[in-house]
């Protein structure tokens, strides 16, 4: 199998404080991890996402629609608020990716990973490029956070915080 290219929305997630919680209370850490996994997998199924990799307390997934990725992320963050609350950072970017038998590659994957690392607990951070795809969507609002220099990315990138408008459902 050779390398294929496609346009995709790439989502990275990471549970905040999981390692410390595992040291303090293994039972609660495992409970939160399992609950997080269930919420994540349900959102992927609902919004046609594809899990590419679990890595400890984080994930990398792919969506064929940027809007679906943002809606999935917002829905997950809403569910993570119920007890036991789970603090998760989510970063999403859209662009060209390469896939082969060893995985997924490309600048867009790296950018999505860097955006996730900027995200605050409970936050859905998206690139300006993805914002251009979802900006006119009813029920989605964003706030510009400014330009950030992302590790090993040539140009500073505008990053936005996205959420569901409080007066509208998904």
Coordinates of C-alpha atoms in Angstrom, one line a residue:
X1 CA 0.0 0.0 0.0
X2 CA 1.4 3.4 -1.0
X3 CA 0.9 6.8 0.4
X4 CA -2.5 8.5 -0.1
X5 CA -3.4 12.2 0.5
X6 CA -6.7 13.7 1.6
X7 CA -8.2 16.8 3.1
X8 CA -9.2 16.2 6.7
X9 CA -9.9 17.8 10.1
X10 CA -7.4 16.4 12.7
X11 CA -8.3 16.4 16.3
X12 CA -6.0 15.9 19.3
X13 CA -7.3 15.4 22.8
X14 CA -5.5 15.2 26.1
X15 CA -6.7 14.7 29.7
X16 CA -5.2 17.3 31.9
X17 CA -3.6 16.1 35.1
X18 CA -4.0 12.4 34.4
X19 CA -0.5 11.4 35.5
X20 CA -0.8 13.3 38.8
X21 CA -4.2 11.8 39.4
X22 CA -2.9 8.3 38.7
X23 CA -0.3 8.8 41.5
X24 CA -2.9 10.2 43.9
X25 CA -5.9 8.0 43.2
X26 CA -5.6 5.2 40.6
X27 CA -9.2 4.2 40.9
X28 CA -10.5 7.7 40.1
X29 CA -8.0 8.1 37.3
X30 CA -9.1 4.9 35.7
X31 CA -12.7 5.8 36.1
X32 CA -12.2 9.2 34.5
X33 CA -10.1 7.6 31.7
X34 CA -12.8 5.0 30.9
X35 CA -15.6 7.6 31.0
X36 CA -13.6 9.9 28.7
X37 CA -13.0 7.0 26.3
X38 CA -16.8 6.3 26.2
X39 CA -17.7 9.9 25.6
X40 CA -15.0 10.2 22.9
X41 CA -16.0 7.0 21.1
X42 CA -19.7 8.0 21.2
X43 CA -18.9 11.4 19.7
X44 CA -16.8 9.8 17.0
X45 CA -19.6 7.5 16.0
X46 CA -22.2 10.3 16.0
X47 CA -20.0 12.7 13.9
X48 CA -18.3 10.2 11.6
X49 CA -14.9 10.6 13.1
X50 CA -12.2 7.9 12.9
X51 CA -9.9 7.1 15.9
X52 CA -6.3 6.9 14.6
X53 CA -4.5 6.4 17.9
X54 CA -4.9 6.3 21.7
X55 CA -1.8 7.4 23.5
X56 CA -2.1 7.1 27.2
X57 CA -4.7 9.7 28.1
X58 CA -4.9 11.3 24.7
X59 CA -6.2 10.7 21.3
X60 CA -5.6 11.6 17.6
X61 CA -8.6 11.3 15.3
X62 CA -9.6 12.3 11.8
X63 CA -12.8 13.7 10.4
X64 CA -13.8 14.3 6.8
X65 CA -15.6 17.5 7.9
X66 CA -14.2 20.4 9.9
X67 CA -17.7 21.2 11.1
X68 CA -18.3 17.7 12.4
X69 CA -15.0 17.8 14.3
X70 CA -15.9 21.0 16.0
X71 CA -19.4 19.8 16.9
X72 CA -18.0 16.5 18.3
X73 CA -15.4 18.5 20.4
X74 CA -18.1 20.8 21.8
X75 CA -20.4 17.9 22.6
X76 CA -17.5 16.1 24.3
X77 CA -16.5 19.1 26.4
X78 CA -20.1 19.6 27.5
X79 CA -20.3 16.0 28.7
X80 CA -17.0 16.2 30.4
X81 CA -18.5 18.8 32.7
X82 CA -20.7 16.4 34.5
X83 CA -19.4 14.5 37.6
X84 CA -16.8 13.3 37.8
X85 CA -15.6 16.3 35.8
X86 CA -12.9 15.5 33.3
X87 CA -10.5 18.3 32.2
X88 CA -9.6 17.7 28.6
X89 CA -7.8 19.9 26.1
X90 CA -8.9 19.7 22.5
X91 CA -7.1 21.1 19.4
X92 CA -8.3 20.9 15.8
X93 CA -6.9 21.9 12.5
X94 CA -7.8 21.2 8.9
X95 CA -5.6 20.5 5.9
X96 CA -3.9 18.0 3.7
X97 CA -2.7 14.8 5.3
X98 CA -0.8 11.8 4.1
X99 CA -1.6 8.3 5.2
X100 CA 0.2 5.0 4.7
X101 CA 0.4 1.6 6.4
X102 CA 2.4 3.3 9.2
X103 CA 0.0 6.1 10.1
X104 CA -0.8 9.7 9.3
X105 CA 1.6 12.4 8.5
X106 CA 1.9 16.0 7.4
X107 CA 2.1 19.6 8.4
X108 CA -1.6 19.7 9.3
X109 CA -1.2 16.8 11.8
X110 CA 1.7 18.7 13.5
X111 CA -0.2 21.9 13.6
X112 CA -3.3 20.2 15.2
X113 CA -1.0 18.7 17.9
X114 CA 0.6 22.1 18.6
X115 CA -2.9 23.8 18.9
X116 CA -4.0 21.1 21.4
X117 CA -1.0 21.8 23.5
X118 CA -2.1 25.5 23.7
X119 CA -5.7 24.6 24.7
X120 CA -6.9 25.3 28.2
X121 CA -8.7 22.6 30.2
X122 CA -12.3 22.4 28.9
X123 CA -11.3 24.3 25.8
X124 CA -11.7 23.6 22.1
X125 CA -9.0 25.5 20.3
X126 CA -9.2 25.7 16.5
X127 CA -7.0 27.1 13.8
X128 CA -8.0 30.2 11.8
X129 CA -8.1 27.9 8.7
X130 CA -10.8 25.8 10.4
X131 CA -12.6 28.9 11.6
X132 CA -13.0 29.9 7.9
X133 CA -14.9 26.7 7.4
X134 CA -17.3 27.0 10.4
X135 CA -17.7 30.7 10.9
X136 CA -21.1 31.0 9.4
X137 CA -22.5 27.9 11.2
X138 CA -25.5 28.5 13.4
X139 CA -24.8 27.4 17.0
X140 CA -21.0 27.8 16.8
X141 CA -19.2 30.8 18.2
X142 CA -15.5 31.5 18.6
X143 CA -13.2 34.1 20.1
X144 CA -9.9 35.1 18.6
X145 CA -7.0 34.4 21.0
X146 CA -4.3 36.0 18.9
X147 CA -1.3 34.8 17.0
X148 CA 0.9 32.1 18.4
X149 CA 4.3 30.8 17.4
X150 CA 3.9 27.1 17.3
X151 CA 7.0 24.9 17.8
X152 CA 8.6 24.0 14.4
X153 CA 5.8 25.9 12.5
X154 CA 7.3 28.7 10.3
X155 CA 4.6 31.3 10.5
X156 CA 2.7 32.4 13.6
X157 CA -0.9 31.1 13.5
X158 CA -4.1 32.7 14.6
X159 CA -5.9 30.4 17.1
X160 CA -9.5 30.6 18.3
X161 CA -11.5 29.2 21.2
X162 CA -14.7 27.7 20.0
X163 CA -17.9 26.7 21.7
X164 CA -21.6 26.3 21.3
X165 CA -23.7 29.4 21.7
X166 CA -25.5 29.1 25.0
X167 CA -28.9 29.8 23.5
X168 CA -28.7 27.1 20.8
X169 CA -28.5 23.3 20.8
X170 CA -26.2 21.1 18.7

